[in-house]
GROMACS .gro file of C-alpha atoms in nm:
model
  440
    1MET     CA    1  -1.791 -12.051  -6.927
    2ALA     CA    2  -1.589 -11.739  -7.019
    3ILE     CA    3  -1.773 -11.717  -7.351
    4GLY     CA    4  -2.108 -11.739  -7.174
    5VAL     CA    5  -2.019 -11.466  -6.926
    6GLY     CA    6  -1.884 -11.240  -7.202
    7THR     CA    7  -2.199 -11.291  -7.407
    8GLY     CA    8  -2.420 -11.215  -7.109
    9LEU     CA    9  -2.231 -10.898  -7.028
   10THR     CA   10  -2.244 -10.788  -7.391
   11VAL     CA   11  -2.619 -10.844  -7.408
   12GLY     CA   12  -2.668 -10.660  -7.080
   13PHE     CA   13  -2.451 -10.371  -7.193
   14LEU     CA   14  -2.635 -10.338  -7.526
   15ALA     CA   15  -2.968 -10.347  -7.346
   16LEU     CA   16  -2.857 -10.072  -7.113
   17ILE     CA   17  -2.735  -9.862  -7.407
   18MET     CA   18  -3.077  -9.902  -7.573
   19ILE     CA   19  -3.254  -9.804  -7.250
   20VAL     CA   20  -3.038  -9.495  -7.202
   21GLY     CA   21  -3.084  -9.395  -7.567
   22THR     CA   22  -3.460  -9.432  -7.542
   23THR     CA   23  -3.459  -9.229  -7.220
   24LEU     CA   24  -3.268  -8.948  -7.392
   25TRP     CA   25  -3.520  -8.951  -7.679
   26LEU     CA   26  -3.814  -8.937  -7.438
   27VAL     CA   27  -3.659  -8.645  -7.251
   28GLU     CA   28  -3.608  -8.451  -7.575
   29ARG     CA   29  -3.962  -8.533  -7.680
   30GLY     CA   30  -4.093  -8.412  -7.346
   31ASN     CA   31  -3.903  -8.084  -7.381
   32SER     CA   32  -4.051  -8.034  -7.728
   33LEU     CA   33  -4.404  -8.097  -7.597
   34LEU     CA   34  -4.345  -7.850  -7.315
   35GLU     CA   35  -4.235  -7.585  -7.565
   36GLN     CA   36  -4.545  -7.651  -7.778
   37SER     CA   37  -4.769  -7.627  -7.471
   38ALA     CA   38  -4.610  -7.295  -7.374
   39LEU     CA   39  -4.662  -7.164  -7.729
   40GLN     CA   40  -5.029  -7.266  -7.729
   41ARG     CA   41  -5.082  -7.096  -7.392
   42ALA     CA   42  -4.919  -6.777  -7.527
   43ILE     CA   43  -5.144  -6.786  -7.839
   44ARG     CA   44  -5.453  -6.831  -7.623
   45ILE     CA   45  -5.355  -6.545  -7.391
   46ALA     CA   46  -5.284  -6.312  -7.685
   47ALA     CA   47  -5.618  -6.399  -7.848
   48VAL     CA   48  -5.815  -6.346  -7.526
   49GLU     CA   49  -5.640  -6.018  -7.448
   50LEU     CA   50  -5.693  -5.893  -7.807
   51ARG     CA   51  -6.063  -5.971  -7.783
   52ASP     CA   52  -6.092  -5.802  -7.442
   53SER     CA   53  -5.901  -5.493  -7.561
   54VAL     CA   54  -6.127  -5.450  -7.865
   55ARG     CA   55  -6.436  -5.496  -7.648
   56THR     CA   56  -6.304  -5.243  -7.393
   57ALA     CA   57  -6.236  -4.992  -7.671
   58GLU     CA   58  -6.586  -5.046  -7.812
   59SER     CA   59  -6.745  -4.999  -7.467
   60SER     CA   60  -6.550  -4.676  -7.409
   61GLN     CA   61  -6.648  -4.550  -7.757
   62ARG     CA   62  -7.017  -4.612  -7.693
   63GLY     CA   63  -6.993  -4.451  -7.349
   64PHE     CA   64  -6.849  -4.135  -7.506
   65LEU     CA   65  -7.109  -4.132  -7.785
   66LEU     CA   66  -7.394  -4.166  -7.537
   67THR     CA   67  -7.273  -3.918  -7.273
   68GLY     CA   68  -7.022  -3.696  -7.448
   69ASN     CA   69  -6.806  -3.723  -7.134
   70PRO     CA   70  -6.433  -3.711  -7.229
   71ILE     CA   71  -6.354  -3.939  -6.936
   72TYR     CA   72  -6.422  -4.235  -7.167
   73LEU     CA   73  -6.148  -4.132  -7.413
   74ALA     CA   74  -5.852  -4.226  -7.188
   75PRO     CA   75  -5.952  -4.595  -7.149
   76TYR     CA   76  -6.046  -4.597  -7.519
   77ASP     CA   77  -5.696  -4.487  -7.624
   78THR     CA   78  -5.535  -4.737  -7.385
   79ALA     CA   79  -5.750  -5.027  -7.508
   80LYS     CA   80  -5.689  -4.932  -7.873
   81THR     CA   81  -5.310  -4.933  -7.817
   82ARG     CA   82  -5.328  -5.265  -7.633
   83ALA     CA   83  -5.536  -5.415  -7.913
   84ARG     CA   84  -5.272  -5.329  -8.174
   85GLN     CA   85  -4.996  -5.470  -7.951
   86GLU     CA   86  -5.181  -5.796  -7.887
   87LEU     CA   87  -5.258  -5.827  -8.260
   88ASP     CA   88  -4.885  -5.799  -8.339
   89ALA     CA   89  -4.806  -6.054  -8.069
   90LEU     CA   90  -5.066  -6.299  -8.200
   91VAL     CA   91  -4.935  -6.266  -8.557
   92GLY     CA   92  -4.582  -6.339  -8.433
   93LEU     CA   93  -4.687  -6.645  -8.229
   94ILE     CA   94  -4.893  -6.836  -8.487
   95GLU     CA   95  -4.665  -7.063  -8.687
   96PRO     CA   96  -4.664  -7.051  -9.071
   97GLU     CA   97  -4.804  -7.404  -9.105
   98ALA     CA   98  -5.090  -7.346  -8.857
   99PRO     CA   99  -5.443  -7.365  -9.009
  100THR     CA  100  -5.535  -7.027  -8.859
  101ARG     CA  101  -5.240  -6.853  -9.026
  102ALA     CA  102  -5.436  -6.794  -9.348
  103MET     CA  103  -5.695  -6.584  -9.160
  104LEU     CA  104  -5.444  -6.345  -9.006
  105PRO     CA  105  -5.445  -6.091  -9.293
  106ARG     CA  106  -5.822  -6.060  -9.275
  107LEU     CA  107  -5.809  -6.035  -8.893
  108THR     CA  108  -5.557  -5.751  -8.922
  109GLU     CA  109  -5.784  -5.571  -9.171
  110ALA     CA  110  -6.093  -5.624  -8.954
  111VAL     CA  111  -5.922  -5.488  -8.642
  112GLY     CA  112  -5.791  -5.189  -8.839
  113GLU     CA  113  -6.133  -5.119  -8.986
  114LYS     CA  114  -6.299  -5.154  -8.644
  115ILE     CA  115  -6.055  -4.908  -8.484
  116ALA     CA  116  -6.095  -4.666  -8.780
  117GLU     CA  117  -6.474  -4.683  -8.753
  118MET     CA  118  -6.459  -4.610  -8.377
  119ASP     CA  119  -6.212  -4.323  -8.434
  120SER     CA  120  -6.447  -4.171  -8.694
  121SER     CA  121  -6.750  -4.184  -8.468
  122ILE     CA  122  -6.554  -4.029  -8.178
  123ALA     CA  123  -6.421  -3.755  -8.405
  124LEU     CA  124  -6.777  -3.673  -8.523
  125LYS     CA  125  -6.905  -3.663  -8.166
  126SER     CA  126  -6.616  -3.441  -8.058
  127ALA     CA  127  -6.696  -3.199  -8.346
  128GLY     CA  128  -7.055  -3.172  -8.227
  129ARG     CA  129  -7.195  -3.369  -8.521
  130ASP     CA  130  -7.404  -3.602  -8.309
  131ALA     CA  131  -7.643  -3.693  -8.589
  132ASP     CA  132  -7.358  -3.801  -8.819
  133ALA     CA  133  -7.197  -4.002  -8.537
  134LEU     CA  134  -7.530  -4.173  -8.464
  135ALA     CA  135  -7.583  -4.248  -8.834
  136LEU     CA  136  -7.238  -4.403  -8.857
  137LEU     CA  137  -7.316  -4.617  -8.553
  138GLN     CA  138  -7.653  -4.728  -8.692
  139ARG     CA  139  -7.491  -4.867  -9.007
  140ASN     CA  140  -7.392  -5.167  -8.791
  141ARG     CA  141  -7.060  -5.186  -8.973
  142GLY     CA  142  -6.882  -5.192  -8.636
  143LYS     CA  143  -7.095  -5.481  -8.511
  144MET     CA  144  -7.025  -5.690  -8.822
  145LEU     CA  145  -6.651  -5.627  -8.783
  146MET     CA  146  -6.666  -5.718  -8.414
  147ASP     CA  147  -6.855  -6.039  -8.493
  148GLU     CA  148  -6.593  -6.130  -8.753
  149ILE     CA  149  -6.310  -6.060  -8.506
  150ASN     CA  150  -6.484  -6.271  -8.237
  151VAL     CA  151  -6.528  -6.566  -8.475
  152PHE     CA  152  -6.159  -6.571  -8.566
  153LEU     CA  153  -6.038  -6.529  -8.206
  154PHE     CA  154  -6.277  -6.797  -8.080
  155GLY     CA  155  -6.136  -7.034  -8.342
  156ALA     CA  156  -5.779  -6.951  -8.238
  157ILE     CA  157  -5.862  -7.007  -7.870
  158LEU     CA  158  -6.037  -7.337  -7.946
  159ALA     CA  159  -5.744  -7.462  -8.159
  160SER     CA  160  -5.498  -7.363  -7.884
  161ASP     CA  161  -5.702  -7.550  -7.621
  162GLU     CA  162  -5.720  -7.862  -7.839
  163ASN     CA  163  -5.344  -7.855  -7.904
  164SER     CA  164  -5.271  -7.805  -7.534
  165THR     CA  165  -5.493  -8.102  -7.445
  166LEU     CA  166  -5.319  -8.319  -7.706
  167ASN     CA  167  -4.976  -8.213  -7.579
  168GLY     CA  168  -5.081  -8.299  -7.223
  169VAL     CA  169  -5.186  -8.649  -7.329
  170GLN     CA  170  -4.856  -8.699  -7.512
  171GLN     CA  171  -4.662  -8.583  -7.205
  172GLN     CA  172  -4.847  -8.832  -6.985
  173ARG     CA  173  -4.769  -9.113  -7.229
  174SER     CA  174  -4.402  -9.014  -7.240
  175ALA     CA  175  -4.382  -9.003  -6.860
  176SER     CA  176  -4.545  -9.347  -6.834
  177LEU     CA  177  -4.307  -9.492  -7.092
  178LEU     CA  178  -4.010  -9.338  -6.908
  179ARG     CA  179  -4.120  -9.507  -6.586
  180TRP     CA  180  -4.144  -9.844  -6.759
  181ILE     CA  181  -3.800  -9.797  -6.915
  182SER     CA  182  -3.649  -9.708  -6.576
  183ALA     CA  183  -3.802 -10.023  -6.430
  184GLY     CA  184  -3.661 -10.221  -6.721
  185ALA     CA  185  -3.316 -10.076  -6.658
  186ALA     CA  186  -3.331 -10.184  -6.294
  187VAL     CA  187  -3.434 -10.537  -6.397
  188VAL     CA  188  -3.148 -10.560  -6.649
  189ILE     CA  189  -2.892 -10.449  -6.387
  190VAL     CA  190  -3.025 -10.698  -6.132
  191LEU     CA  191  -3.019 -10.981  -6.388
  192VAL     CA  192  -2.660 -10.903  -6.487
  193VAL     CA  193  -2.551 -10.897  -6.122
  194LEU     CA  194  -2.738 -11.221  -6.049
  195ALA     CA  195  -2.580 -11.387  -6.353
  196VAL     CA  196  -2.233 -11.291  -6.229
  197VAL     CA  197  -2.308 -11.411  -5.877
  198VAL     CA  198  -2.435 -11.743  -6.012
  199THR     CA  199  -2.122 -11.778  -6.226
  200ILE     CA  200  -1.898 -11.710  -5.927
  201TYR     CA  201  -2.094 -11.958  -5.718
  202ARG     CA  202  -2.069 -12.231  -5.981
  203SER     CA  203  -1.699 -12.167  -6.028
  204GLY     CA  204  -1.646 -12.194  -5.653
  205ARG     CA  205  -1.833 -12.525  -5.645
  206ALA     CA  206  -1.626 -12.652  -5.937
  207LEU     CA  207  -1.307 -12.570  -5.748
  208LYS     CA  208  -1.436 -12.743  -5.436
  209LEU     CA  209  -1.527 -13.055  -5.634
  210ALA     CA  210  -1.183 -13.055  -5.794
  211ARG     CA  211  -1.014 -13.036  -5.454
  212ASP     CA  212  -1.231 -13.320  -5.320
  213GLU     CA  213  -1.142 -13.531  -5.621
  214VAL     CA  214  -0.772 -13.474  -5.566
  215GLN     CA  215  -0.801 -13.574  -5.200
  216ALA     CA  216  -0.987 -13.893  -5.296
  217ILE     CA  217  -0.722 -14.010  -5.541
  218ASN     CA  218  -0.494 -14.287  -5.418
  219LEU     CA  219  -0.148 -14.133  -5.413
  220THR     CA  220   0.023 -14.452  -5.526
  221LEU     CA  221   0.248 -14.291  -5.784
  222GLU     CA  222   0.449 -13.983  -5.709
  223GLU     CA  223   0.444 -13.874  -6.072
  224ARG     CA  224   0.068 -13.895  -6.090
  225VAL     CA  225   0.039 -13.680  -5.779
  226LYS     CA  226   0.270 -13.419  -5.926
  227THR     CA  227   0.083 -13.414  -6.258
  228ARG     CA  228  -0.257 -13.394  -6.094
  229THR     CA  229  -0.141 -13.120  -5.858
  230ALA     CA  230  -0.005 -12.919  -6.149
  231ASP     CA  231  -0.334 -12.959  -6.342
  232LEU     CA  232  -0.534 -12.850  -6.039
  233ALA     CA  233  -0.319 -12.542  -5.982
  234MET     CA  234  -0.361 -12.443  -6.347
  235ALA     CA  235  -0.737 -12.492  -6.331
  236ARG     CA  236  -0.760 -12.283  -6.016
  237GLU     CA  237  -0.550 -12.008  -6.167
  238ARG     CA  238  -0.770 -12.000  -6.478
  239ALA     CA  239  -1.086 -11.991  -6.265
  240GLU     CA  240  -0.954 -11.707  -6.049
  241VAL     CA  241  -0.845 -11.514  -6.357
  242LEU     CA  242  -1.192 -11.569  -6.504
  243LEU     CA  243  -1.364 -11.451  -6.183
  244ALA     CA  244  -1.141 -11.146  -6.167
  245GLU     CA  245  -1.219 -11.068  -6.532
  246VAL     CA  246  -1.592 -11.110  -6.470
  247ASN     CA  247  -1.586 -10.872  -6.175
  248HIS     CA  248  -1.369 -10.629  -6.372
  249ARG     CA  249  -1.614 -10.627  -6.663
  250VAL     CA  250  -1.917 -10.591  -6.436
  251ALA     CA  251  -1.753 -10.303  -6.248
  252ASN     CA  252  -1.663 -10.129  -6.576
  253SER     CA  253  -2.011 -10.181  -6.717
  254LEU     CA  254  -2.176 -10.040  -6.403
  255GLN     CA  255  -1.936  -9.746  -6.400
  256LEU     CA  256  -2.026  -9.679  -6.764
  257VAL     CA  257  -2.395  -9.684  -6.673
  258ALA     CA  258  -2.322  -9.437  -6.391
  259VAL     CA  259  -2.142  -9.210  -6.640
  260LEU     CA  260  -2.438  -9.228  -6.879
  261VAL     CA  261  -2.676  -9.138  -6.597
  262ARG     CA  262  -2.451  -8.845  -6.502
  263MET     CA  263  -2.453  -8.727  -6.866
  264GLN     CA  264  -2.831  -8.753  -6.871
  265LEU     CA  265  -2.841  -8.552  -6.546
  266ARG     CA  266  -2.687  -8.251  -6.718
  267SER     CA  267  -2.971  -8.225  -6.969
  268VAL     CA  268  -3.257  -8.262  -6.720
  269THR     CA  269  -3.415  -7.946  -6.579
  270ASP     CA  270  -3.696  -8.097  -6.374
  271LYS     CA  271  -3.582  -8.114  -6.008
  272ALA     CA  272  -3.771  -8.437  -5.930
  273ALA     CA  273  -3.622  -8.613  -6.233
  274LYS     CA  274  -3.275  -8.477  -6.150
  275ASP     CA  275  -3.299  -8.601  -5.788
  276ALA     CA  276  -3.412  -8.944  -5.911
  277LEU     CA  277  -3.117  -8.967  -6.151
  278VAL     CA  278  -2.871  -8.862  -5.878
  279GLU     CA  279  -3.004  -9.134  -5.646
  280THR     CA  280  -2.992  -9.390  -5.929
  281GLN     CA  281  -2.629  -9.301  -5.999
  282SER     CA  282  -2.539  -9.346  -5.630
  283ARG     CA  283  -2.705  -9.690  -5.621
  284ILE     CA  284  -2.523  -9.805  -5.932
  285SER     CA  285  -2.191  -9.681  -5.790
  286ALA     CA  286  -2.255  -9.869  -5.464
  287ILE     CA  287  -2.300 -10.198  -5.654
  288SER     CA  288  -2.000 -10.124  -5.876
  289LEU     CA  289  -1.769 -10.084  -5.575
  290VAL     CA  290  -1.846 -10.443  -5.463
  291HIS     CA  291  -1.717 -10.587  -5.788
  292LYS     CA  292  -1.421 -10.350  -5.790
  293SER     CA  293  -1.319 -10.474  -5.445
  294LEU     CA  294  -1.349 -10.835  -5.569
  295TYR     CA  295  -1.116 -10.802  -5.866
  296THR     CA  296  -0.864 -10.590  -5.672
  297SER     CA  297  -0.839 -10.834  -5.379
  298GLY     CA  298  -0.718 -11.191  -5.353
  299ASP     CA  299  -1.054 -11.324  -5.231
  300VAL     CA  300  -1.331 -11.341  -5.492
  301THR     CA  301  -1.599 -11.492  -5.266
  302SER     CA  302  -1.622 -11.230  -4.991
  303VAL     CA  303  -1.591 -10.856  -4.945
  304ALA     CA  304  -1.402 -10.666  -4.672
  305LEU     CA  305  -1.680 -10.440  -4.545
  306ASN     CA  306  -1.452 -10.185  -4.381
  307ASP     CA  307  -1.274 -10.119  -4.714
  308TYR     CA  308  -1.586 -10.138  -4.928
  309LEU     CA  309  -1.813  -9.927  -4.706
  310GLY     CA  310  -1.533  -9.678  -4.637
  311ALA     CA  311  -1.478  -9.614  -5.010
  312MET     CA  312  -1.851  -9.601  -5.086
  313LEU     CA  313  -1.929  -9.360  -4.800
  314GLY     CA  314  -1.638  -9.136  -4.895
  315ASN     CA  315  -1.776  -9.103  -5.248
  316LEU     CA  316  -2.128  -9.047  -5.111
  317GLU     CA  317  -2.013  -8.769  -4.873
  318THR     CA  318  -1.837  -8.593  -5.161
  319ALA     CA  319  -2.153  -8.614  -5.374
  320MET     CA  320  -2.370  -8.482  -5.090
  321LYS     CA  321  -2.143  -8.183  -5.032
  322LYS     CA  322  -2.147  -8.103  -5.404
  323ASP     CA  323  -2.526  -8.104  -5.378
  324GLY     CA  324  -2.513  -7.830  -5.113
  325HIS     CA  325  -2.545  -8.034  -4.791
  326THR     CA  326  -2.336  -7.903  -4.501
  327ALA     CA  327  -2.342  -8.213  -4.277
  328PHE     CA  328  -2.034  -8.433  -4.258
  329LEU     CA  329  -1.978  -8.809  -4.224
  330LYS     CA  330  -1.793  -8.999  -3.952
  331CYS     CA  331  -1.720  -9.372  -3.992
  332ASP     CA  332  -1.613  -9.635  -3.736
  333LEU     CA  333  -1.585  -9.965  -3.927
  334GLU     CA  334  -1.438 -10.284  -3.781
  335PRO     CA  335  -1.268 -10.528  -4.024
  336ILE     CA  336  -1.551 -10.769  -4.108
  337SER     CA  337  -1.599 -10.981  -4.423
  338LEU     CA  338  -1.930 -11.073  -4.583
  339ARG     CA  339  -2.029 -11.287  -4.879
  340THR     CA  340  -2.059 -11.110  -5.215
  341ASP     CA  341  -2.436 -11.111  -5.266
  342ALA     CA  342  -2.502 -10.999  -4.908
  343SER     CA  343  -2.244 -10.720  -4.949
  344VAL     CA  344  -2.437 -10.583  -5.248
  345SER     CA  345  -2.761 -10.571  -5.045
  346LEU     CA  346  -2.588 -10.416  -4.743
  347GLY     CA  347  -2.411 -10.153  -4.953
  348VAL     CA  348  -2.736 -10.041  -5.120
  349ALA     CA  349  -2.916 -10.026  -4.782
  350VAL     CA  350  -2.637  -9.822  -4.617
  351GLN     CA  351  -2.625  -9.586  -4.915
  352GLU     CA  352  -3.001  -9.519  -4.883
  353LEU     CA  353  -2.986  -9.470  -4.503
  354VAL     CA  354  -2.694  -9.225  -4.520
  355THR     CA  355  -2.853  -9.035  -4.810
  356ASN     CA  356  -3.177  -8.999  -4.611
  357ALA     CA  357  -2.981  -8.872  -4.309
  358PHE     CA  358  -2.809  -8.605  -4.520
  359LYS     CA  359  -3.130  -8.497  -4.693
  360TYR     CA  360  -3.385  -8.505  -4.413
  361ALA     CA  361  -3.206  -8.494  -4.076
  362TYR     CA  362  -3.038  -8.159  -4.146
  363PRO     CA  363  -3.273  -7.952  -4.367
  364GLU     CA  364  -3.200  -7.607  -4.514
  365ASP     CA  365  -2.819  -7.635  -4.494
  366MET     CA  366  -2.830  -7.721  -4.123
  367PRO     CA  367  -2.481  -7.844  -4.017
  368GLY     CA  368  -2.441  -8.170  -3.832
  369GLU     CA  369  -2.282  -8.512  -3.815
  370VAL     CA  370  -2.390  -8.845  -3.965
  371ARG     CA  371  -2.223  -9.144  -3.795
  372VAL     CA  372  -2.186  -9.493  -3.942
  373ARG     CA  373  -2.066  -9.773  -3.713
  374LEU     CA  374  -1.993 -10.138  -3.793
  375LYS     CA  375  -1.893 -10.368  -3.507
  376ARG     CA  376  -1.870 -10.742  -3.451
  377LEU     CA  377  -2.113 -10.916  -3.212
  378ASP     CA  378  -2.114 -11.265  -3.068
  379ASP     CA  379  -2.231 -11.583  -3.250
  380GLY     CA  380  -2.116 -11.469  -3.596
  381LYS     CA  381  -2.328 -11.152  -3.593
  382ALA     CA  382  -2.245 -10.792  -3.678
  383GLU     CA  383  -2.427 -10.465  -3.601
  384LEU     CA  384  -2.447 -10.166  -3.836
  385THR     CA  385  -2.593  -9.833  -3.723
  386VAL     CA  386  -2.652  -9.503  -3.902
  387GLU     CA  387  -2.737  -9.219  -3.665
  388ASP     CA  388  -2.765  -8.841  -3.666
  389ASP     CA  389  -2.844  -8.551  -3.432
  390GLY     CA  390  -3.097  -8.390  -3.665
  391VAL     CA  391  -3.462  -8.293  -3.647
  392GLY     CA  392  -3.586  -8.641  -3.559
  393MET     CA  393  -3.841  -8.876  -3.712
  394ALA     CA  394  -4.164  -8.702  -3.599
  395GLN     CA  395  -4.065  -8.361  -3.736
  396ASN     CA  396  -3.902  -8.509  -4.041
  397SER     CA  397  -4.189  -8.734  -4.149
  398SER     CA  398  -4.347  -8.467  -4.370
  399ARG     CA  399  -4.025  -8.432  -4.566
  400ALA     CA  400  -4.038  -8.781  -4.713
  401GLY     CA  401  -3.983  -8.811  -5.086
  402THR     CA  402  -4.130  -9.068  -5.322
  403GLY     CA  403  -4.088  -9.355  -5.072
  404LEU     CA  404  -3.866  -9.549  -5.313
  405GLY     CA  405  -3.569  -9.524  -5.076
  406SER     CA  406  -3.766  -9.681  -4.788
  407LYS     CA  407  -3.885  -9.963  -5.013
  408ILE     CA  408  -3.527 -10.031  -5.127
  409ILE     CA  409  -3.408 -10.042  -4.764
  410GLN     CA  410  -3.683 -10.289  -4.672
  411THR     CA  411  -3.606 -10.505  -4.976
  412MET     CA  412  -3.232 -10.513  -4.904
  413ALA     CA  413  -3.295 -10.594  -4.536
  414SER     CA  414  -3.520 -10.885  -4.640
  415ALA     CA  415  -3.243 -11.012  -4.870
  416LEU     CA  416  -3.010 -11.006  -4.566
  417GLN     CA  417  -3.276 -11.192  -4.361
  418THR     CA  418  -3.298 -10.910  -4.110
  419HIS     CA  419  -3.488 -10.585  -4.056
  420VAL     CA  420  -3.408 -10.219  -3.989
  421GLU     CA  421  -3.491 -10.081  -3.644
  422TYR     CA  422  -3.547  -9.704  -3.626
  423ILE     CA  423  -3.475  -9.541  -3.290
  424ASN     CA  424  -3.581  -9.186  -3.197
  425ARG     CA  425  -3.278  -9.049  -3.010
  426ALA     CA  426  -3.428  -8.705  -2.925
  427PRO     CA  427  -3.253  -8.530  -3.084
  428GLY     CA  428  -3.183  -8.727  -3.397
  429THR     CA  429  -3.259  -9.072  -3.530
  430ALA     CA  430  -3.068  -9.401  -3.542
  431ALA     CA  431  -3.122  -9.687  -3.788
  432ARG     CA  432  -2.988 -10.026  -3.669
  433LEU     CA  433  -2.967 -10.366  -3.835
  434VAL     CA  434  -2.804 -10.691  -3.725
  435LEU     CA  435  -2.669 -10.927  -3.992
  436THR     CA  436  -2.509 -11.269  -4.000
  437THR     CA  437  -2.140 -11.294  -4.100
  438ALA     CA  438  -2.073 -11.657  -4.008
  439ASN     CA  439  -2.092 -11.772  -4.371
  440ALA     CA  440  -1.883 -11.484  -4.507
   0.00000   0.00000   0.00000
């Protein structure tokens, strides 16, 4: 059995490493696509502004030639200067391997010739040589240069638009793949936890069967009783050591996953992705604490909720304060035990409820108190409440995030065979659930 558990944990750990590695690669790929998209937008802007500057200069030149009014010379000089600046910017933005790079020398010559031709006509007009200026204009050399400049700039704009569209498609594919990988990671974690729970359950049944067998044996020989008792004690010790080792390995593996998520968090700049990774890390830590409490206590079949929830909520409050929240947490937890699988579901649900209270009950650094109470009821029941004095459900409804937290709470409540009741306290909100502890 130990070999099977070790193999399962190894496979799960390797799968998680592959998922995290693929996630890192997708993030880097997304950053590269964003940089390429920004470059293509800059190329397009430079090309459009160069075209507009040349056209503005040409319009001002023709206005001066037709009217002789010097008022056209100021916008002409400004447009000419802008055209040279945008040409330099465009030359600097187009990469050496780009197909349009080979046309840049000719574009530079055409812009220079166009500006020189306009300068010559303006100089002739200013000197009173109207006939020479008109003759220079009628050669249509300026129009041919302008057409050549427009052809090149249109090609650059079209290529930039095509590259931007391609980058957008690639970004969508990367985002879709990242969502599938995140879902795969969640499935792997759940399968590992389920495998451990099943192993613990089977080991517990094996111990129970062994005890029943010992009780059924006819104690006719004192030596046989002593031998059998010694064998049973050894088997129980081995099973408990195995269960402790399993929980230790699971806790370490989940803590390693949390560390990897925290490392990934440092390289993510998108706020939505960063918030999602922070919430994922908190959920993994909540599950890890269950297994830590199992291998550090003498009972491997149940969890002391006051110790487990107290440690988890302390870590969560610290994380919330690091994230800039000014509310504080107050806990009142009675000593109640719950079976292992139910403790995992309860811990995840409480973590989501408290996180929502910090994030949405007290917006914009609003100070306040979040209270968590756990008390024993009659008939093997227990009541857990999470309440605040914040803005309330009606005002807070527009601040909801992706809705994943609410879905997780509903799923965990269904696993506990209960439901969450939301109470509008005016001010504030309370979330209440009643769970069964009789089988803990």
